[in-house]
Short mmCIF file of C-alpha atoms in Angstrom, two decimals:
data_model
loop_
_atom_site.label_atom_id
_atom_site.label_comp_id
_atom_site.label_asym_id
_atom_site.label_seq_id
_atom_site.Cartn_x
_atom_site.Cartn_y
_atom_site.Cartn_z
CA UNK A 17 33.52 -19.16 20.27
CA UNK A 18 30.49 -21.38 21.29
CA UNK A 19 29.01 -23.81 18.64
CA UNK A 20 25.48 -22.16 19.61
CA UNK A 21 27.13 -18.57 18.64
CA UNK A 22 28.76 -20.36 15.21
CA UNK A 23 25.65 -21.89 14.24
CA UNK A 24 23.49 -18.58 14.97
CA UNK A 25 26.23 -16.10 13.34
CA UNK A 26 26.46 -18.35 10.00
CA UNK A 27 22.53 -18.32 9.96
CA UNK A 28 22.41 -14.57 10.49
CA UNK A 29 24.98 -13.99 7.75
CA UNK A 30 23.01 -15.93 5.07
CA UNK A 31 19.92 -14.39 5.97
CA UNK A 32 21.40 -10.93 5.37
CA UNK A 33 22.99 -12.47 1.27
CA UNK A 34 19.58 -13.10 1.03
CA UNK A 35 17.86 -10.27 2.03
CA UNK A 36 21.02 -8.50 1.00
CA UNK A 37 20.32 -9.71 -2.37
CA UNK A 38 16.42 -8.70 -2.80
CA UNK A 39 17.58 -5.30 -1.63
CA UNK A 40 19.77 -5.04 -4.31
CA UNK A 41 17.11 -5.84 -6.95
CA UNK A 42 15.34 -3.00 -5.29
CA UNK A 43 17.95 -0.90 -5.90
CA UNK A 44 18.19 -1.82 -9.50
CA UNK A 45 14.39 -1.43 -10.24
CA UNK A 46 14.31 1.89 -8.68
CA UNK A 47 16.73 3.53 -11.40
CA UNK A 48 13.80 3.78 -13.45
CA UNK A 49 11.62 5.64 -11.45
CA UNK A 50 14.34 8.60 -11.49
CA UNK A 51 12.79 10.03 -14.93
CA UNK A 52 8.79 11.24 -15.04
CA UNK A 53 7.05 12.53 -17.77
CA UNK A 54 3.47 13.69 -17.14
CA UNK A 55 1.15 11.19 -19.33
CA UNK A 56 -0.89 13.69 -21.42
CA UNK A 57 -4.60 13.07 -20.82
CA UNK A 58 -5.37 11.69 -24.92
CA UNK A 59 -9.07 10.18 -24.65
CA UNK A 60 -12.44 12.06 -24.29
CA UNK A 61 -14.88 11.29 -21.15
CA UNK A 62 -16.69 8.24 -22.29
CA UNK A 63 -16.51 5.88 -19.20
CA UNK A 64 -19.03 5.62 -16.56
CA UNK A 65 -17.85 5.15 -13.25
CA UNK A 66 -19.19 3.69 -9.76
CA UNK A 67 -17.39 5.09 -7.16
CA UNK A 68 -17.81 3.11 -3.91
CA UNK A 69 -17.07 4.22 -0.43
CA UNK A 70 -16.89 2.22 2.46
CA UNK A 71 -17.50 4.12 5.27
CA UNK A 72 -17.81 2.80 9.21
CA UNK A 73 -18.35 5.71 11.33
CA UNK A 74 -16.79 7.90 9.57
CA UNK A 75 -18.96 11.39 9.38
CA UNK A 76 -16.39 14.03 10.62
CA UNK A 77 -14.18 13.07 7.39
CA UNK A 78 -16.49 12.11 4.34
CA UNK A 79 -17.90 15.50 3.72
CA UNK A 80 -14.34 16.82 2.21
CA UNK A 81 -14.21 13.39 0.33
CA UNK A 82 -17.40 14.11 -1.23
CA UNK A 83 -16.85 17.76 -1.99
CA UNK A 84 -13.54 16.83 -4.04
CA UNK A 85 -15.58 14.19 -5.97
CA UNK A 86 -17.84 17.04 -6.58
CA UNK A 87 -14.85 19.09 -8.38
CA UNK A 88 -13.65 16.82 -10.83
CA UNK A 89 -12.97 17.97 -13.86
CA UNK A 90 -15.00 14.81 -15.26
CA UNK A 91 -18.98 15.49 -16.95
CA UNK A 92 -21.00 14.84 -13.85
CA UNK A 93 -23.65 12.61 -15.49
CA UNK A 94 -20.61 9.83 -16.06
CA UNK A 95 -20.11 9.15 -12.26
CA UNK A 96 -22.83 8.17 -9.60
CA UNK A 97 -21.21 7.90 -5.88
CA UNK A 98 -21.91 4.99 -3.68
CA UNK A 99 -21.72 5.49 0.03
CA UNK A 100 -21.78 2.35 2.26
CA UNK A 101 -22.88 3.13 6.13
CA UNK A 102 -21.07 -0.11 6.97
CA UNK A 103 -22.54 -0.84 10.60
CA UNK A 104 -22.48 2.76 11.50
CA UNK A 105 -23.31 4.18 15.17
CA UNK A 106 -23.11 8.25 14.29
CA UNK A 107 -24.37 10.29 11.43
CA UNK A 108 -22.29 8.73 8.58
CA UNK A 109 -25.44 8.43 6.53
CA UNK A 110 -27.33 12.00 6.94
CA UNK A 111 -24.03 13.15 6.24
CA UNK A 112 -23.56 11.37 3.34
CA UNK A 113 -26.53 12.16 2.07
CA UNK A 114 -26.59 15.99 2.63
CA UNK A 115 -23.55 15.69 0.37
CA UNK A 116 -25.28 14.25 -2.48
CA UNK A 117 -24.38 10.51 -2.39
CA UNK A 118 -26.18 7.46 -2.86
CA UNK A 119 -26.54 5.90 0.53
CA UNK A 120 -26.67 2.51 1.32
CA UNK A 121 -27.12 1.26 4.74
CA UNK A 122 -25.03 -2.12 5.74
CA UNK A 123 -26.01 -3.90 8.87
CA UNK A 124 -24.11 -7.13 9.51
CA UNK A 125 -22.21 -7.69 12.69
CA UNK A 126 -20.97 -11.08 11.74
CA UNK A 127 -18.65 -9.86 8.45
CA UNK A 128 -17.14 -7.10 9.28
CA UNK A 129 -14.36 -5.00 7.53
CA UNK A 130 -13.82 -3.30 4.43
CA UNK A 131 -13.90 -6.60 1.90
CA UNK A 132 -16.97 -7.39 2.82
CA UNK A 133 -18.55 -4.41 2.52
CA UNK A 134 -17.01 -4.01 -1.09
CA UNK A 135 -18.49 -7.57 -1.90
CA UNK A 136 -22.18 -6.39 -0.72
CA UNK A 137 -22.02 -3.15 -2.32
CA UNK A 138 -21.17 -4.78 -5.91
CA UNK A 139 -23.86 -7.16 -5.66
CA UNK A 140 -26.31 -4.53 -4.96
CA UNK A 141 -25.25 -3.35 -7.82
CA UNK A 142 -25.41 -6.36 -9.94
CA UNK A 143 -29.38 -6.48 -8.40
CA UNK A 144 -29.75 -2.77 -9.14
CA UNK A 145 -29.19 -3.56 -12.90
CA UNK A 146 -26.85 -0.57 -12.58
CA UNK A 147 -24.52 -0.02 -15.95
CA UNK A 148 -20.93 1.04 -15.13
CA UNK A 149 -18.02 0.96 -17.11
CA UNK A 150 -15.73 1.16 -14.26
CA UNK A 151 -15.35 0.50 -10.34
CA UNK A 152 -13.75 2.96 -8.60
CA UNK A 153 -12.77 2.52 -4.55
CA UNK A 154 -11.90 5.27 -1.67
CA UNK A 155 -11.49 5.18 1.78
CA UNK A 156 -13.95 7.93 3.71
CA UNK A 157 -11.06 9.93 4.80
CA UNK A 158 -9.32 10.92 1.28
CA UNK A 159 -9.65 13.43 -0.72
CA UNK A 160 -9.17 13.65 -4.39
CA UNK A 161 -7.59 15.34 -7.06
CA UNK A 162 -10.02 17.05 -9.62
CA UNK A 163 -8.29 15.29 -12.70
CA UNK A 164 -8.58 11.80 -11.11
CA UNK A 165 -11.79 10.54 -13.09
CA UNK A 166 -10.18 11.96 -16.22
CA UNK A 167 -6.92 9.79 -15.52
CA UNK A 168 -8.61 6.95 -15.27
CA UNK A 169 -10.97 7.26 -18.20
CA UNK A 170 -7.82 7.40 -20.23
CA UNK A 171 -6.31 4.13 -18.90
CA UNK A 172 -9.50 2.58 -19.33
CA UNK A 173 -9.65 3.70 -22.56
CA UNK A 174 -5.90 2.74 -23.54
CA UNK A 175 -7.21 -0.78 -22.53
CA UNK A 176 -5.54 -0.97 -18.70
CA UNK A 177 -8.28 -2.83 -16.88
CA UNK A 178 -6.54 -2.85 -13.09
CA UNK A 179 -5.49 0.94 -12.36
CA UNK A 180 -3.87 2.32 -9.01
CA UNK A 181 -3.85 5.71 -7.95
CA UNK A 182 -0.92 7.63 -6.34
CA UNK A 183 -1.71 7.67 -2.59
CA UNK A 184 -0.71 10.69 -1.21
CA UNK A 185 -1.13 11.84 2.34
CA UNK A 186 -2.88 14.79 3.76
CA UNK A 187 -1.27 15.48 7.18
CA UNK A 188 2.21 14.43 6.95
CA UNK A 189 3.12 17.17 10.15
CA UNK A 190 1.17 16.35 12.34
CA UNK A 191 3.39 14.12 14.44
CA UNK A 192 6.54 12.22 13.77
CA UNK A 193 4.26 9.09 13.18
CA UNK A 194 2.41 10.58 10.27
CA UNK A 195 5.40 12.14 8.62
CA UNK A 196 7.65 8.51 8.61
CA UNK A 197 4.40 7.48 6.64
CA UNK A 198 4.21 9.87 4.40
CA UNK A 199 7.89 9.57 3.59
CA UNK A 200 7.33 5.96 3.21
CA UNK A 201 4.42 6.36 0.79
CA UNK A 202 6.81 9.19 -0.98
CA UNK A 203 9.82 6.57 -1.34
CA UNK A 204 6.92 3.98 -2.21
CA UNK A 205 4.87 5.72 -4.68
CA UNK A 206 8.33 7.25 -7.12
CA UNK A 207 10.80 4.32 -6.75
CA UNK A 208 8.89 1.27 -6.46
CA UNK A 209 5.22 1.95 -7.94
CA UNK A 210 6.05 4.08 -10.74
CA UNK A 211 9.94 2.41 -11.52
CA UNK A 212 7.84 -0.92 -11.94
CA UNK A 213 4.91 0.89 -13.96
CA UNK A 214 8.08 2.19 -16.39
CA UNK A 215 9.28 -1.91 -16.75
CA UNK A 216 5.63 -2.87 -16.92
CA UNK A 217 5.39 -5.26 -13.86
CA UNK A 218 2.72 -5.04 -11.43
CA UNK A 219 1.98 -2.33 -8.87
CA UNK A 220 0.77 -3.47 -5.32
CA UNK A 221 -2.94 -1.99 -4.91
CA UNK A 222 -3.58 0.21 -1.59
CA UNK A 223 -6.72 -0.38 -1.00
CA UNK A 224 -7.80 3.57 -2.20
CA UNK A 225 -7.46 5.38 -5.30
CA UNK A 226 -8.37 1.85 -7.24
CA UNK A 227 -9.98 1.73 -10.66
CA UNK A 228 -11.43 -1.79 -11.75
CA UNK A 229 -12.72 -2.79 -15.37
CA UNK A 230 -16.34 -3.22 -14.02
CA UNK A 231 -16.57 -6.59 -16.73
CA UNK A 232 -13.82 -7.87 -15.60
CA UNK A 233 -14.55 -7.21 -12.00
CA UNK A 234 -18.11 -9.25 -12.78
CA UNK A 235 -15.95 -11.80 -14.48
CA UNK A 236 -13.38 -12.55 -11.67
CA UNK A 237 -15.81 -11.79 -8.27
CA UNK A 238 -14.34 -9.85 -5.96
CA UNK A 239 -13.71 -12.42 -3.60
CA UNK A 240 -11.19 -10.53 -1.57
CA UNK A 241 -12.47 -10.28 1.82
CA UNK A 242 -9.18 -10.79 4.16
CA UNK A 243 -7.63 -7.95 6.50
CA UNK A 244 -5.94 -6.70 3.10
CA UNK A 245 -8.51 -7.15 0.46
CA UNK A 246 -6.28 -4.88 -1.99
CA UNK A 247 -3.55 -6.92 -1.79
CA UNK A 248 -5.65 -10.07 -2.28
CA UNK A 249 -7.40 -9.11 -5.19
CA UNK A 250 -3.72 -8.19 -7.22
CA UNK A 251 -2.43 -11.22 -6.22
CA UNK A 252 -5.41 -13.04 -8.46
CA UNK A 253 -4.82 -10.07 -11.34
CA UNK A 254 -1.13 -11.09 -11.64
CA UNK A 255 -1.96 -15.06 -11.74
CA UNK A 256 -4.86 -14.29 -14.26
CA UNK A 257 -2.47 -12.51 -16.54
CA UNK A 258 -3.74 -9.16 -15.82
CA UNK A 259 -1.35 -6.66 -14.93
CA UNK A 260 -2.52 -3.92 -12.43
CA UNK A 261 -1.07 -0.23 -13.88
CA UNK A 262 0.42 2.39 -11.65
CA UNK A 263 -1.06 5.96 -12.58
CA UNK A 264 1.41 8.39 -11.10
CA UNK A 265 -0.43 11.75 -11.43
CA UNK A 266 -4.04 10.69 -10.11
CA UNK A 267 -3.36 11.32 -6.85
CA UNK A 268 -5.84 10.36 -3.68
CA UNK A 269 -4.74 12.09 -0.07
CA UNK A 270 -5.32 10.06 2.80
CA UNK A 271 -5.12 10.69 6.37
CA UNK A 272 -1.92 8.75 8.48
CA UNK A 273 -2.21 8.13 11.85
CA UNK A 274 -0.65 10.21 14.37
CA UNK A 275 0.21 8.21 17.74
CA UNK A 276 2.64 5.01 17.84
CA UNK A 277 -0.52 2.91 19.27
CA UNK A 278 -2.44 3.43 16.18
CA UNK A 279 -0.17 3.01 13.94
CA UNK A 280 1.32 -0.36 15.37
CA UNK A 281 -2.28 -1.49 15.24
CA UNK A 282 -2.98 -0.52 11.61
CA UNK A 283 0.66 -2.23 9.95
CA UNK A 284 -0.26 -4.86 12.49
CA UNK A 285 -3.11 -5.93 10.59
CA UNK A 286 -1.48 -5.32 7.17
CA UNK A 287 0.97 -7.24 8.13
CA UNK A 288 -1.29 -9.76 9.10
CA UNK A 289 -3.00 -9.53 5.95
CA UNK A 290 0.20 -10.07 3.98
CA UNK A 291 1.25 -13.00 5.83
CA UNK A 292 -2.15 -14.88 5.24
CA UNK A 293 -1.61 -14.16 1.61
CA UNK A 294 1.88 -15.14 1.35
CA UNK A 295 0.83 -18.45 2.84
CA UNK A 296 -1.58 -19.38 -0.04
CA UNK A 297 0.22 -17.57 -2.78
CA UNK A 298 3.95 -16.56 -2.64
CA UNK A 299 5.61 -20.27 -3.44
CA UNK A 300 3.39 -21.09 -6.15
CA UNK A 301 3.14 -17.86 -7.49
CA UNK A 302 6.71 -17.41 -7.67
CA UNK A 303 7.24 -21.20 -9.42
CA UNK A 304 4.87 -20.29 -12.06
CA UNK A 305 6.76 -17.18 -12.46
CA UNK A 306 10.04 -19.49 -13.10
CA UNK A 307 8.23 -22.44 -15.02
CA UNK A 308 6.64 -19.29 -17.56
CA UNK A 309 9.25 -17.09 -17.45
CA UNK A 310 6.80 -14.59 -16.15
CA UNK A 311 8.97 -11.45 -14.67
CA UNK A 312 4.96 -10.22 -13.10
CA UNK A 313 4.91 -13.28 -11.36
CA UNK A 314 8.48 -13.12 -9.77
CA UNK A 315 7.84 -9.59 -8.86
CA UNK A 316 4.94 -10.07 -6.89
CA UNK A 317 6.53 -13.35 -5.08
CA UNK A 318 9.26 -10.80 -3.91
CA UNK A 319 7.13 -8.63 -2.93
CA UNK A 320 4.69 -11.12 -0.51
CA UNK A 321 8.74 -11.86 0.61
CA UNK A 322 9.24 -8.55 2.20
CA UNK A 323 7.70 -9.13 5.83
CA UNK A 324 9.10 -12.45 6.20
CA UNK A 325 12.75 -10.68 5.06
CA UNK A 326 11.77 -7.77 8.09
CA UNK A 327 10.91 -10.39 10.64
CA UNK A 328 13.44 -12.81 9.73
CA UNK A 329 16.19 -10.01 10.28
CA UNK A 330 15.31 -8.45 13.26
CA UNK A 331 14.47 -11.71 15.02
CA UNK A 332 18.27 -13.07 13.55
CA UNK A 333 20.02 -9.77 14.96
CA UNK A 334 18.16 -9.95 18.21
CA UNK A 335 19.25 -13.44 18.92
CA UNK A 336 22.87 -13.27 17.13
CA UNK A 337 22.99 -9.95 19.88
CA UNK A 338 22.16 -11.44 22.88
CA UNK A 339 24.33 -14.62 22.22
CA UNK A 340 27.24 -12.55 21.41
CA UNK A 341 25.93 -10.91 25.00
CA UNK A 342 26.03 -13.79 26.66
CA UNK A 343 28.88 -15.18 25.18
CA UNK A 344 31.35 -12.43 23.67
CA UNK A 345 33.17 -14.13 20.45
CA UNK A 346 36.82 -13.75 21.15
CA UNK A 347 37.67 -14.27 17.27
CA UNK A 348 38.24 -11.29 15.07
CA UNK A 349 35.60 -10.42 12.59
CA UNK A 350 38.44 -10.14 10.18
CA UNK A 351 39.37 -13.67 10.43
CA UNK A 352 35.98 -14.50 8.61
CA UNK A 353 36.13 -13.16 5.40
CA UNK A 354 33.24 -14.78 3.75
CA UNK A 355 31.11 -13.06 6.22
CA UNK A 356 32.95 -9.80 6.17
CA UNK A 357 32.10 -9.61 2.73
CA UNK A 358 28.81 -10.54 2.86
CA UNK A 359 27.99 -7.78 6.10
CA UNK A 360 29.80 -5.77 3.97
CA UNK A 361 27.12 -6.33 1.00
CA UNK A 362 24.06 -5.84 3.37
CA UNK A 363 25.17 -2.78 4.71
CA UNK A 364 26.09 -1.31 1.21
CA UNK A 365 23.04 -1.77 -0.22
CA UNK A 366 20.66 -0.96 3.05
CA UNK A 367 22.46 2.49 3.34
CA UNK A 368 22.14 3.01 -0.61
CA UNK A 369 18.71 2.34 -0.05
CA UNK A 370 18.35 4.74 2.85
CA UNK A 371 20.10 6.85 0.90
CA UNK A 372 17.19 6.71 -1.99
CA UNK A 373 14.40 8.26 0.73
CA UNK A 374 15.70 11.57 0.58
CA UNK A 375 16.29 11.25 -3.39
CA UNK A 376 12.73 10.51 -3.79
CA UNK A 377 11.68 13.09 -1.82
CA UNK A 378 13.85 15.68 -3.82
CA UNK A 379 12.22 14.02 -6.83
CA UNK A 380 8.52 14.44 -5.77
CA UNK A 381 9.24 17.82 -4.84
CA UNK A 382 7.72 17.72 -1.53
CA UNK A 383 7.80 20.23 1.16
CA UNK A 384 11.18 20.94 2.62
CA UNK A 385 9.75 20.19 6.26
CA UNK A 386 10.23 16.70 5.67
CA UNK A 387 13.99 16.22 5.06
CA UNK A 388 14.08 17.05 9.01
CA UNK A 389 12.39 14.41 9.91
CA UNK A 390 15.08 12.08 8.06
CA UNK A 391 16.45 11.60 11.33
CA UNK A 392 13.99 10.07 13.17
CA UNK A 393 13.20 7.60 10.12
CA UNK A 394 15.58 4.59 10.90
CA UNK A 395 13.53 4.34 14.14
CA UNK A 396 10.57 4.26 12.71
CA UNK A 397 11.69 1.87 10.40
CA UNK A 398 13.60 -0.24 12.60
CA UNK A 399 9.76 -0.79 14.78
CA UNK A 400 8.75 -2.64 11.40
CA UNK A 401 10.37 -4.99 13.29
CA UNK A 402 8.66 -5.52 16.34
CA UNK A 403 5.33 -5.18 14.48
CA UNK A 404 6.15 -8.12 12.07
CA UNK A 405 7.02 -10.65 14.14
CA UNK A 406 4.02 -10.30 15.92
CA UNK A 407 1.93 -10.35 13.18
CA UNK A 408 3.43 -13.70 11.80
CA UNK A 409 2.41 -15.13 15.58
CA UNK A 410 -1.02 -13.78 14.85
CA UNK A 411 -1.28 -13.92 11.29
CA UNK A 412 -4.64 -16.54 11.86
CA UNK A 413 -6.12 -13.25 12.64
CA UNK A 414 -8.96 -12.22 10.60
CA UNK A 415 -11.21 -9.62 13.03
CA UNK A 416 -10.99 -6.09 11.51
CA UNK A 417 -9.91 -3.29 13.46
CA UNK A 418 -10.83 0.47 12.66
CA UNK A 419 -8.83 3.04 12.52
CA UNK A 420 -10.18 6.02 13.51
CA UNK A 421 -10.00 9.16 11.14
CA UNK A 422 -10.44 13.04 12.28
CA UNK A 423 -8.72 15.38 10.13
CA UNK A 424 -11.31 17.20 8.13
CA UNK A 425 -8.78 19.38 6.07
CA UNK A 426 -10.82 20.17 2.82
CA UNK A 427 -8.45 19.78 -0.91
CA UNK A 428 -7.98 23.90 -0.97
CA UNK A 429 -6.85 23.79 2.57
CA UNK A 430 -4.36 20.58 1.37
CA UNK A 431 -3.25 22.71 -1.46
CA UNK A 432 -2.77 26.38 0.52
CA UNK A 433 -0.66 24.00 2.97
#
């Protein structure tokens, strides 16, 4: 045994007791997403809501949008729709427009991407005098559930201020990329969103589906204009003492992307995003959390963990695997067994985890198509890897990147489906 394949193996193993370890927590949290009890809608309609749309180039997919925001079940005259033309080249606007929406045309090459659009938009409003109750944010290519504005009046009105929709996808078939997604966002959405709603910690905002307590939103400033402006602006909720609310039957259907290419670009930059906000925020976040006591805190320092814990492993087994390549270990694993047992820990808890996919899947009753594409899931996962530890070599990155949407499918289409 070489001292370079010692010293590598011994890192390796403590890197999987500590990721080994956060799993586990995982595991424990996620018990409480097993049970769901539809919250019973208790408050008349008495918020007004803003609902704000950024939208670059996106006029084959905003009609639908619109038309779903159309049939809530919500009184009309309670909701105006905001539709930002953020630097568009095509027909965005007209199309906006001939759906009804207030249009508002964005031209600024210099600060591009979605945060900054957000940021404009609400100070036009501020200027417009405009009197809201509530903020609420979509992406151009969702659509959205007729009881959505209903949901949210009743969190508002039950005092949540920070409210996060289920996200939800609208193609999951159409490739093997956009199902992995969806099953991700399935897994996501039951046992980590709604198990922490249940213990009252903080849910991680997506970027969609997002209510905002408009005075509190003028209070606090957006501020949030980074590659993943959602994830920025909980990050300042949970350190103000505000704890953002998951709101598991408001769903919002967005489109996944359907080639490798696309993908790998768009978790590139959220994992770029997450990276530039674990660098400002995750130690002292998670301190305070252990100075206060705060459980919130702790939570969301975990959470701004999880990349690093991806990179960190697949970099460890891709080095510890081309040592051993190099320079076989002649020693029996069994002769270790400190590190027996603590392989023997990260692989029980990984596959229990695995394990939980098709649980939540059975639990969100979703169509049966998707338990065949279980198989092809630990590859997908496995390129989390790959797309990590290039994003922490690039994580000065700030220059937004589109990603292009196409699927037109219209809510009674998602439904008949």
């Amino acid at each position: 045994m070489t001292l370079m394949y010692l010293l590598w193996d011994t890192f390796y193993d403590a890197l999987k007791l500590v990721t080994g370890l956060v799993a586990l927590y995982q595991i424990v949290l996620s018990v409480y997403g097993i049970w769901h009890r539809r919250r019973p809608i208790t408050h008349a309609p008495q918020k007004r809501f803003a609902i704000i749309i950024p939208a670059h180039n996106e006029e084959c997919v905003i009609g639908p949008l619109l038309d779903s925001l159309k049939r809530q079940t919500y009184p009309a005259y309670l909701y105006d729709v905001h539709v930002i033309a953020d630097n568009c080249t095509d027909g965005t606007a007209e199309r906006a427009r001939a759906h009804g929406a207030i249009v508002h045309v964005r031209e600024n090459r210099a600060e591009q991407g979605k945060g900054y659009a957000i940021e404009w938009m609400l100070s036009r409003l501020k200027e417009m005098g405009a009197r809201y109750d509530a903020i609420v944010m979509f992406d151009a290519d969702n659509l959205v559930h007729p009881d959505f504005l209903a949901i949210m009046n009743d969190h508002l009105c039950s005092g949540d201020r920070v409210i996060q929709g289920y996200l939800d996808t609208k193609n999951p078939f159409d490739s093997w990329i956009s199902v992995s997604l969806a099953i991700s966002y399935w897994f996501d959405n039951r046992l980590w969103q709604y198990a922490r709603a249940r213990l009252h910690l903080p849910c991680t905002l997506g970027g969609t589906g997002l209510c905002i307590d408009y005075p509190l939103l003028q209070e606090m400033g957006w501020k949030a204009t980074g590659l993943t402006e959602d994830l920025e602006f909980g990050i300042r909720c949970v350190r103000r003492g505000i704890i953002p609310v998951w709101a598991h039957d408001a769903r919002v259907y967005d489109e996944k992307p359907t080639s490798f290419a696309a993908s790998f670009r768009q978790r590139l930059r959220w994992q770029q995003g997450h990276f530039q906000c674990a660098r400002e925020h995750l130690v002292p976040m998670f301190l305070e959390g252990l100075r206060e006591r705060n459980l919130a805190k702790i939570d969301m320092a975990i959470y701004l963990f999880q990349p690093m814990r991806s990179m960190l492993l697949f970099a460890g087994a891709m080095i510890v695997l081309g040592l051993h390549y190099l320079s076989p270990d002649p020693t029996d694993a069994a002769s270790n067994p400190a590190a027996l047992m603590v392989t023997n820990l990260w692989v029980a808890v990984n596959v229990i985890l695995f394990l939980e996919v098709p649980l939540a899947l059975l639990l969100e009753r979703v169509n049966w198509r998707a338990y065949f594409a279980l198989p092809l899931l630990p590859f997908f996962l496995w390129t989390w890897g790959p797309v990590t530890l290039q994003a922490y070599f690039t994580r000065s990155n700030r220059t937004w990147y589109h990603t292009v949407h196409k699927r037109a499918i219209r809510l009674d289409e998602l439904r008949e489906r």
